[in-house]
mmCIF file of C-alpha atoms in Angstrom:
data_model
loop_
_atom_site.group_PDB
_atom_site.id
_atom_site.type_symbol
_atom_site.label_atom_id
_atom_site.label_comp_id
_atom_site.label_asym_id
_atom_site.label_seq_id
_atom_site.Cartn_x
_atom_site.Cartn_y
_atom_site.Cartn_z
ATOM 1 C CA MET A 1 160.907 89.593 -2.435
ATOM 2 C CA LYS A 2 157.492 89.050 -0.835
ATOM 3 C CA LYS A 3 154.833 86.712 -2.322
ATOM 4 C CA PRO A 4 152.398 89.912 -2.770
ATOM 5 C CA LEU A 5 155.039 91.915 -4.404
ATOM 6 C CA ILE A 6 155.888 89.129 -6.659
ATOM 7 C CA ALA A 7 152.179 88.520 -7.614
ATOM 8 C CA ILE A 8 152.033 92.336 -8.538
ATOM 9 C CA ALA A 9 155.314 91.851 -10.465
ATOM 10 C CA VAL A 10 154.075 88.980 -12.652
ATOM 11 C CA ILE A 11 150.729 90.567 -13.236
ATOM 12 C CA GLY A 12 152.439 93.820 -14.192
ATOM 13 C CA THR A 13 154.818 92.021 -16.767
ATOM 14 C CA ILE A 14 151.588 90.469 -18.172
ATOM 15 C CA ALA A 15 149.576 93.457 -18.491
ATOM 16 C CA ALA A 16 152.658 94.967 -20.374
ATOM 17 C CA GLY A 17 152.993 92.128 -22.501
ATOM 18 C CA TYR A 18 149.174 92.222 -23.292
ATOM 19 C CA GLY A 19 149.349 96.186 -23.809
ATOM 20 C CA VAL A 20 152.285 95.837 -26.410
ATOM 21 C CA THR A 21 150.493 92.722 -28.145
ATOM 22 C CA GLN A 22 147.178 94.898 -28.174
ATOM 23 C CA TYR A 23 148.833 97.982 -29.600
ATOM 24 C CA LYS A 24 150.368 95.782 -32.502
ATOM 25 C CA ALA A 25 146.959 94.178 -33.376
ATOM 26 C CA ASN A 26 144.993 97.689 -33.350
ATOM 27 C CA GLU A 27 147.943 99.098 -35.732
ATOM 28 C CA LYS A 28 147.668 96.127 -37.868
ATOM 29 C CA LEU A 29 143.947 96.283 -37.806
ATOM 30 C CA ASN A 30 143.971 100.156 -39.012
ATOM 31 C CA ASN A 31 146.481 99.323 -41.688
ATOM 32 C CA GLU A 32 143.953 96.621 -42.910
ATOM 33 C CA ILE A 33 140.869 98.822 -42.506
ATOM 34 C CA ALA A 34 142.846 101.533 -44.561
ATOM 35 C CA LYS A 35 143.350 99.021 -47.362
ATOM 36 C CA GLN A 36 139.808 97.951 -47.475
ATOM 37 C CA ILE A 37 138.406 101.442 -47.300
ATOM 38 C CA SER A 38 140.714 102.445 -50.111
ATOM 39 C CA VAL A 39 139.354 99.589 -52.283
ATOM 40 C CA PHE A 40 135.819 100.623 -51.347
ATOM 41 C CA GLU A 41 136.618 104.478 -52.178
ATOM 42 C CA GLU A 42 138.155 103.497 -55.419
ATOM 43 C CA THR A 43 134.971 101.306 -56.644
ATOM 44 C CA SER A 44 132.000 103.487 -55.076
ATOM 45 C CA GLY A 45 133.295 107.145 -55.281
ATOM 46 C CA PHE A 46 132.276 107.564 -51.900
ATOM 47 C CA SER A 47 134.527 108.563 -48.906
ATOM 48 C CA VAL A 48 134.602 106.767 -45.671
ATOM 49 C CA ASP A 49 136.283 108.085 -42.308
ATOM 50 C CA TYR A 50 135.948 106.657 -38.722
ATOM 51 C CA LYS A 51 137.223 108.187 -35.379
ATOM 52 C CA GLU A 52 138.226 104.700 -33.651
ATOM 53 C CA ALA A 53 139.118 101.143 -34.560
ATOM 54 C CA ASN A 54 139.778 98.539 -31.729
ATOM 55 C CA TYR A 55 140.457 94.800 -31.746
ATOM 56 C CA SER A 56 139.896 92.622 -28.643
ATOM 57 C CA LEU A 57 142.313 90.034 -27.816
ATOM 58 C CA LEU A 58 140.418 88.430 -25.262
ATOM 59 C CA SER A 59 136.914 88.483 -27.260
ATOM 60 C CA GLN A 60 138.454 88.175 -30.640
ATOM 61 C CA GLU A 61 136.018 91.176 -31.842
ATOM 62 C CA VAL A 62 136.730 94.180 -34.043
ATOM 63 C CA SER A 63 135.035 97.340 -33.530
ATOM 64 C CA LEU A 64 134.672 100.466 -35.476
ATOM 65 C CA LYS A 65 132.998 103.875 -33.839
ATOM 66 C CA ASP A 66 131.605 107.153 -35.406
ATOM 67 C CA ILE A 67 131.909 106.252 -39.126
ATOM 68 C CA GLN A 68 130.772 108.826 -41.489
ATOM 69 C CA PHE A 69 129.976 108.631 -45.278
ATOM 70 C CA LYS A 70 130.564 111.304 -47.735
ATOM 71 C CA GLY A 71 129.540 111.553 -51.490
ATOM 72 C CA PRO A 72 131.659 112.277 -54.350
ATOM 73 C CA GLU A 73 131.448 116.090 -53.647
ATOM 74 C CA GLY A 74 132.154 115.816 -50.004
ATOM 75 C CA GLU A 75 128.477 115.978 -48.922
ATOM 76 C CA ASP A 76 127.488 114.130 -45.717
ATOM 77 C CA LEU A 77 125.572 110.975 -46.443
ATOM 78 C CA ALA A 78 125.316 108.867 -43.577
ATOM 79 C CA VAL A 79 126.870 107.986 -40.209
ATOM 80 C CA ILE A 80 127.179 104.772 -38.313
ATOM 81 C CA SER A 81 127.763 104.825 -34.295
ATOM 82 C CA GLN A 82 129.378 101.289 -34.095
ATOM 83 C CA ILE A 83 130.285 98.339 -36.044
ATOM 84 C CA ILE A 84 131.372 95.180 -33.985
ATOM 85 C CA ILE A 85 132.555 92.177 -36.047
ATOM 86 C CA GLU A 86 133.532 88.869 -34.347
ATOM 87 C CA GLY A 87 134.808 85.941 -35.782
ATOM 88 C CA TYR A 88 135.998 87.460 -39.239
ATOM 89 C CA GLU A 89 139.110 85.605 -40.755
ATOM 90 C CA THR A 90 140.949 86.655 -44.116
ATOM 91 C CA ASP A 91 142.282 83.356 -44.830
ATOM 92 C CA LYS A 92 139.074 80.966 -43.999
ATOM 93 C CA ILE A 93 135.497 80.830 -43.092
ATOM 94 C CA SER A 94 135.099 80.924 -39.404
ATOM 95 C CA PRO A 95 132.785 78.404 -37.623
ATOM 96 C CA TYR A 96 131.206 81.683 -36.283
ATOM 97 C CA THR A 97 131.087 85.010 -37.718
ATOM 98 C CA SER A 98 128.812 88.070 -36.815
ATOM 99 C CA MET A 99 128.282 91.774 -37.367
ATOM 100 C CA ASP A 100 126.411 94.215 -35.512
ATOM 101 C CA LEU A 101 125.912 97.592 -36.933
ATOM 102 C CA GLN A 102 124.517 100.040 -34.527
ATOM 103 C CA GLY A 103 122.816 103.433 -35.092
ATOM 104 C CA LEU A 104 122.940 104.153 -38.904
ATOM 105 C CA ARG A 105 121.412 107.293 -39.486
ATOM 106 C CA PHE A 106 121.120 109.549 -42.708
ATOM 107 C CA ALA A 107 122.877 112.822 -42.827
ATOM 108 C CA GLN A 108 120.431 116.179 -42.783
ATOM 109 C CA PRO A 109 121.191 117.062 -46.419
ATOM 110 C CA LEU A 110 120.325 113.679 -47.578
ATOM 111 C CA ILE A 111 117.142 113.760 -45.564
ATOM 112 C CA GLU A 112 116.194 117.113 -46.824
ATOM 113 C CA GLN A 113 116.894 116.014 -50.367
ATOM 114 C CA ALA A 114 114.593 112.815 -49.989
ATOM 115 C CA GLN A 115 111.951 114.205 -47.749
ATOM 116 C CA GLN A 116 109.507 114.955 -50.609
ATOM 117 C CA THR A 117 109.301 111.403 -51.517
ATOM 118 C CA ALA A 118 110.050 109.374 -48.526
ATOM 119 C CA PRO A 119 108.261 109.141 -45.123
ATOM 120 C CA SER A 120 110.124 111.284 -42.440
ATOM 121 C CA GLU A 121 109.621 108.309 -39.819
ATOM 122 C CA LEU A 122 112.052 106.362 -42.408
ATOM 123 C CA LEU A 123 114.438 109.133 -42.999
ATOM 124 C CA ASN A 124 115.097 109.964 -39.214
ATOM 125 C CA ALA A 125 115.079 106.737 -37.746
ATOM 126 C CA SER A 126 118.193 104.951 -36.415
ATOM 127 C CA TYR A 127 118.792 101.766 -37.977
ATOM 128 C CA ASP A 128 120.395 98.483 -36.349
ATOM 129 C CA ILE A 129 121.542 95.857 -38.725
ATOM 130 C CA THR A 130 122.857 92.304 -37.304
ATOM 131 C CA SER A 131 123.972 89.286 -39.330
ATOM 132 C CA SER A 132 125.588 85.963 -38.303
ATOM 133 C CA LEU A 133 126.922 82.897 -39.913
ATOM 134 C CA LYS A 134 127.717 79.677 -38.235
ATOM 135 C CA TYR A 135 129.409 76.908 -40.506
ATOM 136 C CA ASP A 136 130.405 73.491 -40.145
ATOM 137 C CA GLU A 137 133.051 72.779 -42.558
ATOM 138 C CA ALA A 138 132.701 68.955 -41.858
ATOM 139 C CA SER A 139 129.082 68.565 -42.606
ATOM 140 C CA GLY A 140 129.104 71.681 -44.996
ATOM 141 C CA LYS A 141 125.911 73.160 -43.102
ATOM 142 C CA SER A 142 125.450 77.074 -42.727
ATOM 143 C CA ASP A 143 123.095 78.686 -40.770
ATOM 144 C CA PHE A 144 122.374 82.300 -41.541
ATOM 145 C CA ASP A 145 120.647 84.817 -39.469
ATOM 146 C CA ILE A 146 119.671 88.478 -40.087
ATOM 147 C CA GLY A 147 118.065 91.179 -38.395
ATOM 148 C CA PHE A 148 117.187 94.495 -39.142
ATOM 149 C CA VAL A 149 115.310 97.174 -36.970
ATOM 150 C CA ALA A 150 114.064 100.687 -38.153
ATOM 151 C CA GLY A 151 113.722 102.737 -35.184
ATOM 152 C CA GLU A 152 110.335 102.775 -34.133
ATOM 153 C CA VAL A 153 108.888 101.673 -37.622
ATOM 154 C CA ALA A 154 109.608 98.128 -37.958
ATOM 155 C CA SER A 155 111.900 95.219 -37.255
ATOM 156 C CA MET A 156 112.804 92.028 -39.333
ATOM 157 C CA ASP A 157 114.468 88.899 -38.602
ATOM 158 C CA MET A 158 115.114 86.108 -41.246
ATOM 159 C CA ALA A 159 116.918 82.807 -40.534
ATOM 160 C CA PHE A 160 117.852 80.025 -42.868
ATOM 161 C CA SER A 161 119.784 76.790 -43.019
ATOM 162 C CA LEU A 162 121.541 75.239 -46.058
ATOM 163 C CA GLY A 163 123.245 72.135 -46.576
ATOM 164 C CA ASN A 164 126.153 71.199 -48.811
ATOM 165 C CA SER A 165 127.639 74.844 -48.618
ATOM 166 C CA LYS A 166 131.185 74.198 -48.899
ATOM 167 C CA SER A 167 131.525 75.212 -52.425
ATOM 168 C CA LEU A 168 129.729 78.236 -51.876
ATOM 169 C CA MET A 169 132.107 79.243 -48.801
ATOM 170 C CA GLU A 170 135.116 78.312 -50.743
ATOM 171 C CA VAL A 171 133.882 80.783 -53.718
ATOM 172 C CA SER A 172 132.795 83.449 -51.161
ATOM 173 C CA LEU A 173 136.328 83.156 -49.528
ATOM 174 C CA GLU A 174 138.190 83.392 -52.978
ATOM 175 C CA SER A 175 136.099 86.580 -53.833
ATOM 176 C CA GLN A 176 136.868 88.069 -50.402
ATOM 177 C CA LYS A 177 140.556 87.656 -50.915
ATOM 178 C CA LEU A 178 140.392 88.885 -54.319
ATOM 179 C CA GLN A 179 138.387 91.927 -53.613
ATOM 180 C CA SER A 180 140.367 92.901 -50.516
ATOM 181 C CA GLN A 181 143.525 93.264 -52.882
ATOM 182 C CA SER A 182 142.218 95.447 -55.508
ATOM 183 C CA PRO A 183 138.843 95.951 -57.630
ATOM 184 C CA LEU A 184 137.948 92.985 -59.467
ATOM 185 C CA THR A 185 138.646 92.835 -63.365
ATOM 186 C CA MET A 186 135.559 92.126 -65.815
ATOM 187 C CA GLU A 187 137.262 88.557 -66.277
ATOM 188 C CA GLN A 188 137.653 87.994 -62.330
ATOM 189 C CA GLU A 189 133.975 89.006 -61.937
ATOM 190 C CA LEU A 190 132.607 86.881 -64.543
ATOM 191 C CA GLN A 191 134.697 83.899 -63.404
ATOM 192 C CA LEU A 192 133.447 84.457 -59.829
ATOM 193 C CA GLN A 193 129.858 84.488 -61.002
ATOM 194 C CA SER A 194 130.066 81.440 -63.033
ATOM 195 C CA LYS A 195 131.609 79.587 -59.878
ATOM 196 C CA MET A 196 128.973 81.128 -57.512
ATOM 197 C CA MET A 197 126.093 79.966 -59.632
ATOM 198 C CA MET A 198 127.416 76.159 -59.959
ATOM 199 C CA ALA A 199 128.028 76.332 -56.061
ATOM 200 C CA MET A 200 124.447 77.873 -55.407
ATOM 201 C CA GLN A 201 122.900 74.964 -57.717
ATOM 202 C CA GLU A 202 124.599 72.720 -55.371
ATOM 203 C CA LEU A 203 123.004 73.928 -52.044
ATOM 204 C CA GLN A 204 120.321 71.984 -50.030
ATOM 205 C CA PRO A 205 117.824 74.386 -48.387
ATOM 206 C CA GLN A 206 116.797 72.988 -45.091
ATOM 207 C CA SER A 207 114.629 75.731 -43.308
ATOM 208 C CA PHE A 208 113.510 79.206 -43.497
ATOM 209 C CA ASN A 209 112.013 81.641 -40.853
ATOM 210 C CA PHE A 210 110.844 85.049 -41.580
ATOM 211 C CA THR A 211 109.255 87.582 -38.909
ATOM 212 C CA PHE A 212 107.873 91.021 -39.412
ATOM 213 C CA ASN A 213 106.871 93.251 -36.578
ATOM 214 C CA ASN A 214 105.409 96.870 -36.635
ATOM 215 C CA LYS A 215 107.169 98.850 -33.790
ATOM 216 C CA GLY A 216 104.597 101.401 -33.861
ATOM 217 C CA GLN A 217 104.909 103.819 -36.821
ATOM 218 C CA PHE A 218 104.722 101.091 -39.592
ATOM 219 C CA ASP A 219 101.168 101.758 -40.322
ATOM 220 C CA THR A 220 101.675 105.522 -40.374
ATOM 221 C CA VAL A 221 104.654 104.870 -42.966
ATOM 222 C CA VAL A 222 102.187 102.686 -45.202
ATOM 223 C CA GLU A 223 99.493 105.486 -44.960
ATOM 224 C CA LYS A 224 101.714 107.924 -46.290
ATOM 225 C CA GLN A 225 103.133 105.955 -49.191
ATOM 226 C CA LEU A 226 99.543 105.158 -50.157
ATOM 227 C CA SER A 227 98.511 108.688 -50.011
ATOM 228 C CA ALA A 228 101.458 109.543 -51.972
ATOM 229 C CA VAL A 229 100.365 107.193 -54.780
ATOM 230 C CA GLN A 230 96.672 108.498 -54.430
ATOM 231 C CA LEU A 231 95.512 105.038 -53.020
ATOM 232 C CA ASP A 232 93.227 104.695 -49.850
ATOM 233 C CA LYS A 233 93.539 101.696 -47.470
ATOM 234 C CA LEU A 234 90.415 100.167 -48.927
ATOM 235 C CA THR A 235 91.666 100.200 -52.533
ATOM 236 C CA PHE A 236 95.177 98.724 -51.301
ATOM 237 C CA VAL A 237 93.566 95.846 -49.650
ATOM 238 C CA GLN A 238 91.376 95.102 -52.433
ATOM 239 C CA GLN A 239 94.628 94.975 -54.825
ATOM 240 C CA ALA A 240 96.485 93.060 -52.287
ATOM 241 C CA GLN A 241 93.792 90.518 -51.949
ATOM 242 C CA MET A 242 94.069 89.892 -55.852
ATOM 243 C CA GLN A 243 97.419 89.351 -55.641
ATOM 244 C CA VAL A 244 97.309 86.962 -52.892
ATOM 245 C CA ASP A 245 94.494 85.187 -54.723
ATOM 246 C CA MET A 246 97.009 84.412 -57.696
ATOM 247 C CA LEU A 247 99.837 82.873 -55.204
ATOM 248 C CA PRO A 248 99.898 79.221 -55.244
ATOM 249 C CA LEU A 249 99.068 78.866 -51.615
ATOM 250 C CA ALA A 250 96.703 76.989 -49.558
ATOM 251 C CA GLU A 251 93.724 79.204 -48.673
ATOM 252 C CA ASP A 252 94.663 79.132 -44.735
ATOM 253 C CA SER A 253 97.868 80.643 -45.896
ATOM 254 C CA LYS A 254 96.127 83.450 -47.882
ATOM 255 C CA SER A 255 93.931 84.170 -45.217
ATOM 256 C CA GLU A 256 97.015 84.752 -42.804
ATOM 257 C CA LEU A 257 98.601 86.959 -45.618
ATOM 258 C CA MET A 258 95.329 88.997 -45.620
ATOM 259 C CA ASN A 259 95.135 89.434 -41.860
ATOM 260 C CA PHE A 260 98.680 91.111 -41.987
ATOM 261 C CA VAL A 261 97.631 93.352 -45.042
ATOM 262 C CA ASN A 262 94.699 94.555 -42.909
ATOM 263 C CA GLY A 263 96.485 94.587 -39.526
ATOM 264 C CA LEU A 264 99.916 95.643 -40.467
ATOM 265 C CA ASN A 265 101.150 94.303 -37.045
ATOM 266 C CA SER A 266 103.089 91.164 -37.606
ATOM 267 C CA LEU A 267 103.889 88.259 -40.139
ATOM 268 C CA ASN A 268 105.757 84.939 -39.756
ATOM 269 C CA ILE A 269 106.514 82.439 -42.499
ATOM 270 C CA SER A 270 108.317 79.404 -41.965
ATOM 271 C CA MET A 271 109.348 76.453 -43.958
ATOM 272 C CA GLN A 272 111.203 73.191 -43.173
ATOM 273 C CA LEU A 273 112.230 70.709 -45.487
ATOM 274 C CA ASN A 274 112.753 67.076 -44.276
ATOM 275 C CA GLU A 275 115.040 65.721 -46.972
ATOM 276 C CA ASN A 276 118.269 67.228 -48.279
ATOM 277 C CA LYS A 277 117.761 68.014 -51.953
ATOM 278 C CA ALA A 278 119.934 70.141 -53.989
ATOM 279 C CA VAL A 279 118.339 73.305 -55.469
ATOM 280 C CA SER A 280 118.232 72.044 -58.998
ATOM 281 C CA GLN A 281 116.098 68.999 -57.982
ATOM 282 C CA LEU A 282 114.154 70.974 -55.605
ATOM 283 C CA ALA A 283 113.045 73.646 -58.116
ATOM 284 C CA MET A 284 111.621 70.795 -60.295
ATOM 285 C CA GLU A 285 109.713 69.353 -57.737
ATOM 286 C CA LEU A 286 108.144 72.529 -56.652
ATOM 287 C CA ALA A 287 107.216 73.288 -60.150
ATOM 288 C CA GLY A 288 105.241 69.996 -60.230
ATOM 289 C CA LEU A 289 103.461 71.134 -57.166
ATOM 290 C CA ALA A 290 102.564 74.676 -58.108
ATOM 291 C CA GLN A 291 99.010 73.841 -59.098
ATOM 292 C CA GLN A 292 98.662 71.629 -55.847
ATOM 293 C CA PRO A 293 98.707 74.089 -52.964
ATOM 294 C CA GLU A 294 97.903 72.192 -50.204
ATOM 295 C CA LYS A 295 100.459 69.563 -51.378
ATOM 296 C CA LEU A 296 103.043 72.223 -51.940
ATOM 297 C CA ALA A 297 102.301 73.571 -48.177
ATOM 298 C CA GLU A 298 102.639 70.048 -46.935
ATOM 299 C CA PHE A 299 105.838 69.166 -48.875
ATOM 300 C CA LEU A 300 107.503 72.762 -47.346
ATOM 301 C CA ASN A 301 105.904 72.082 -43.875
ATOM 302 C CA LEU A 302 104.870 75.791 -44.574
ATOM 303 C CA GLN A 303 103.336 77.883 -41.793
ATOM 304 C CA VAL A 304 101.964 81.373 -42.065
ATOM 305 C CA LYS A 305 100.629 83.638 -39.457
ATOM 306 C CA GLY A 306 99.682 87.130 -39.866
ATOM 307 C CA SER A 307 98.067 89.904 -37.868
#
């Protein structure tokens, strides 16, 4: 057989093997999703359906497309264009896990039901949500990142790092495994809550960053909400000023917060802790600095910027 024909035969064999493996992976995925949906429907009373699910062997990504949520009476609630999950594993915490939810929209019956109490900009928006976790099992450090976009209204990003998070990851994995099998009993929920509280006390907060941006319609949404409760912008600003004045913050941070209240454009808050201290110890030190805003800001390396 000539070399080109041999190459084609080899490639064809590999492709066929990949196709069979991919088919089995997708079949297993659909079975797992069906099991997870069944547990969700039993506990929530809602029903979930989707048109397509795929698992990519090359990128190790799971994707679900055209997901529909219905209420107890079969009424349409919401749809999601696509969810992409990377790095998720059922038996351990992956070094990197991410979720990308694209195109969440409320169904028309739900919009009509809520339009008297919620701004149309929010009801008609398409929502995108992203989240990721980087976990180093050796050091116990976890880096979380969460993003949220509400159409042309606003966007938000939040990132934080935690040290000594191994116990928290282990409890989360235990909870994940139990919930995938069947709805939790009251005893199981109480046990997990107790373990979770203990694990959270061991955490060592390291950094935090929050960013909010007006994407064009946020000020309109705020004005509509103020009108609904019969408040004008001036009164709103005055009330916000009173609340900000009560916060244990340095004057420059208070000023930046009020810049955001007045401008409704953007807000960034960041903190960086230089020493790894458990939540329990950190809480006591922060309480001792509550009446010393300047020292508190220095201790947290607090930075606030608003416009």
